[in-house]
């Protein structure tokens, strides 16, 4: 229930050896080819890694067959707006509509999911976004402290190197499904984390 503005969180506790790997899923995923999404989800399951998927509601509703695939291995679904606008460019009523629209899609397709919200088009939640997220029932807006800029398609080696350079205990890493370099980098990222004594977890486990 609404109860004031949500709190923004960019990382978890720094005194536990955990890192949350988060992935955006939406319009950047080619509509005619979901092979990258399936490949990443398969690799995560094989590596026994639970990821947090921030999904765009409108896109997810059109690709709802992917929902049970995402959830089958214990991954987490969360809110990444309804249509993926630059949220900081919108007035309050449209910000609210974007948050609520995705919230309602998640409630219909995955009723036990949707605990967290992440804004689109910005790396940091503004006071307006936090207020509207809180009004929509969210207590936590999840930002991040590691961004390998994988959506610029820098290649797998760059994605791996940037995550390795930025990550530390408690980090929240922001990545995207729809880029071959990211999918290719995933297993190496997980290996590097484990070699460094860090455990990849979902956001819900990081923020317990």
XYZ file of C-alpha atoms in Angstrom:
208
model
C 0.000 0.000 0.000
C 1.140 3.590 -0.602
C 3.090 5.001 2.309
C 5.345 7.815 1.223
C 8.189 7.977 -1.253
C 10.187 4.891 -2.122
C 13.841 4.670 -1.162
C 16.536 4.492 -3.835
C 19.134 1.750 -3.436
C 22.247 1.613 -5.623
C 23.978 -1.259 -3.834
C 23.495 -3.762 -1.057
C 25.479 -4.294 2.152
C 29.212 -3.883 1.615
C 30.063 -6.346 4.370
C 28.679 -9.437 2.608
C 30.368 -11.076 -0.400
C 27.327 -10.827 -2.667
C 26.675 -9.108 -5.994
C 23.329 -8.758 -7.772
C 23.325 -9.269 -11.533
C 20.385 -7.394 -13.044
C 19.228 -7.423 -16.646
C 16.844 -5.175 -18.558
C 14.419 -6.966 -20.868
C 12.315 -5.125 -23.391
C 12.311 -3.338 -26.745
C 16.054 -3.816 -27.268
C 15.389 -7.571 -27.566
C 14.701 -8.351 -31.229
C 11.020 -9.230 -31.497
C 11.625 -11.956 -34.063
C 14.548 -13.604 -32.325
C 14.474 -14.407 -28.623
C 17.405 -16.782 -28.888
C 19.664 -14.427 -26.927
C 17.189 -14.308 -24.057
C 16.836 -18.076 -24.011
C 20.605 -18.516 -24.204
C 21.235 -16.202 -21.260
C 18.523 -17.835 -19.166
C 19.887 -21.286 -19.976
C 23.414 -20.251 -18.996
C 22.192 -18.736 -15.740
C 20.394 -21.968 -14.885
C 23.421 -24.098 -15.771
C 25.667 -21.883 -13.645
C 23.158 -21.961 -10.757
C 22.873 -18.172 -10.816
C 19.639 -16.343 -10.024
C 19.324 -13.027 -11.854
C 16.885 -10.151 -11.499
C 15.073 -9.273 -14.723
C 13.726 -5.719 -14.943
C 11.108 -6.128 -17.660
C 9.288 -3.539 -19.755
C 5.613 -4.271 -19.167
C 4.216 -3.739 -22.657
C 6.959 -5.875 -24.215
C 6.601 -8.601 -21.591
C 2.843 -8.748 -22.157
C 3.499 -9.378 -25.852
C 6.054 -12.099 -25.039
C 4.347 -13.651 -22.036
C 5.511 -17.155 -22.965
C 8.927 -16.060 -21.708
C 7.642 -15.487 -18.160
C 7.662 -19.141 -17.027
C 11.087 -19.586 -18.637
C 12.442 -16.647 -16.625
C 10.929 -17.897 -13.380
C 11.645 -21.617 -13.784
C 15.203 -21.401 -12.492
C 14.417 -19.097 -9.570
C 15.040 -15.782 -11.283
C 13.264 -12.623 -10.206
C 10.985 -10.372 -12.292
C 10.762 -6.669 -11.529
C 9.281 -3.464 -12.975
C 11.114 -1.416 -15.634
C 8.164 0.803 -16.684
C 5.417 -0.004 -19.167
C 6.868 1.388 -22.414
C 10.498 2.352 -21.575
C 10.435 6.156 -21.975
C 12.995 8.600 -20.638
C 11.147 8.806 -17.355
C 12.821 12.029 -16.237
C 11.233 13.827 -19.224
C 7.662 13.014 -18.164
C 5.246 14.815 -15.822
C 4.020 13.127 -12.669
C 0.839 11.640 -14.130
C 2.705 9.916 -16.955
C 5.445 8.703 -14.610
C 2.700 7.180 -12.467
C 1.080 5.571 -15.514
C 4.372 3.976 -16.575
C 5.015 2.509 -13.137
C 1.449 1.326 -12.580
C 1.124 -0.075 -16.105
C 4.069 -2.436 -15.650
C 3.069 -3.204 -12.074
C -0.299 -4.427 -13.294
C 1.202 -6.537 -16.090
C 3.484 -8.239 -13.581
C 0.590 -8.766 -11.170
C -1.317 -10.555 -13.934
C 1.516 -12.605 -15.411
C 3.603 -13.315 -12.298
C 1.605 -12.475 -9.156
C 4.397 -13.396 -6.727
C 6.909 -11.115 -8.491
C 7.293 -7.374 -9.045
C 8.761 -6.354 -5.703
C 11.161 -3.762 -7.127
C 11.052 -0.900 -9.621
C 13.816 0.556 -11.797
C 13.190 3.694 -13.920
C 13.989 3.751 -17.627
C 16.111 6.360 -19.386
C 18.013 7.396 -16.269
C 20.648 5.886 -14.013
C 19.342 7.621 -10.890
C 15.808 7.895 -9.555
C 14.655 11.505 -9.073
C 12.490 12.674 -6.163
C 9.468 12.663 -8.488
C 10.138 9.088 -9.544
C 10.590 8.033 -5.921
C 7.332 9.732 -4.955
C 5.345 8.096 -7.730
C 6.941 4.700 -7.102
C 5.966 4.983 -3.463
C 2.418 5.954 -4.404
C 2.253 2.863 -6.620
C 3.166 0.661 -3.660
C 6.909 0.270 -4.097
C 9.182 0.623 -1.105
C 12.437 0.274 -3.030
C 13.673 1.681 -6.340
C 16.735 -0.199 -7.518
C 19.498 1.846 -9.102
C 22.982 0.374 -9.644
C 26.645 1.097 -9.033
C 28.204 -0.910 -11.892
C 27.286 -0.119 -15.500
C 29.435 -1.737 -18.205
C 27.504 0.204 -20.883
C 26.784 -3.066 -22.645
C 23.971 -1.421 -24.636
C 26.660 0.422 -26.636
C 27.811 -2.994 -27.926
C 31.471 -2.633 -26.856
C 32.055 -6.395 -27.179
C 32.211 -9.186 -24.649
C 35.786 -8.483 -23.529
C 34.918 -4.885 -22.650
C 31.783 -5.898 -20.755
C 33.750 -8.454 -18.746
C 36.568 -5.996 -18.003
C 34.221 -3.171 -16.981
C 32.252 -5.351 -14.587
C 35.445 -6.747 -13.101
C 36.886 -3.250 -12.590
C 33.770 -1.811 -10.974
C 32.344 -4.585 -8.875
C 32.791 -4.893 -5.120
C 30.844 -6.519 -2.289
C 27.234 -5.381 -2.408
C 27.367 -4.137 -6.000
C 24.321 -4.093 -8.271
C 25.319 -4.595 -11.903
C 23.127 -3.280 -14.727
C 23.103 -5.211 -18.015
C 20.774 -5.996 -20.926
C 19.457 -9.146 -22.572
C 19.417 -8.098 -26.199
C 23.126 -7.745 -26.931
C 25.325 -10.651 -28.094
C 28.394 -9.307 -26.284
C 26.564 -9.331 -22.963
C 25.351 -12.881 -23.390
C 28.838 -14.024 -24.419
C 30.321 -12.222 -21.408
C 27.910 -13.652 -18.851
C 29.681 -16.898 -17.956
C 33.036 -15.120 -17.659
C 31.499 -12.478 -15.400
C 30.139 -15.189 -13.117
C 33.506 -16.984 -13.081
C 35.333 -13.768 -12.214
C 32.928 -13.021 -9.372
C 33.346 -16.467 -7.892
C 37.113 -16.353 -8.286
C 37.070 -13.082 -6.323
C 35.042 -14.728 -3.564
C 31.811 -12.977 -4.557
C 28.468 -14.748 -4.876
C 26.068 -13.683 -7.658
C 22.550 -13.342 -6.254
C 19.176 -11.796 -7.052
C 18.272 -8.341 -5.761
C 15.836 -9.853 -3.254
C 18.634 -11.905 -1.728
C 21.117 -9.016 -1.802
C 18.755 -6.693 0.047
C 17.527 -9.152 2.675
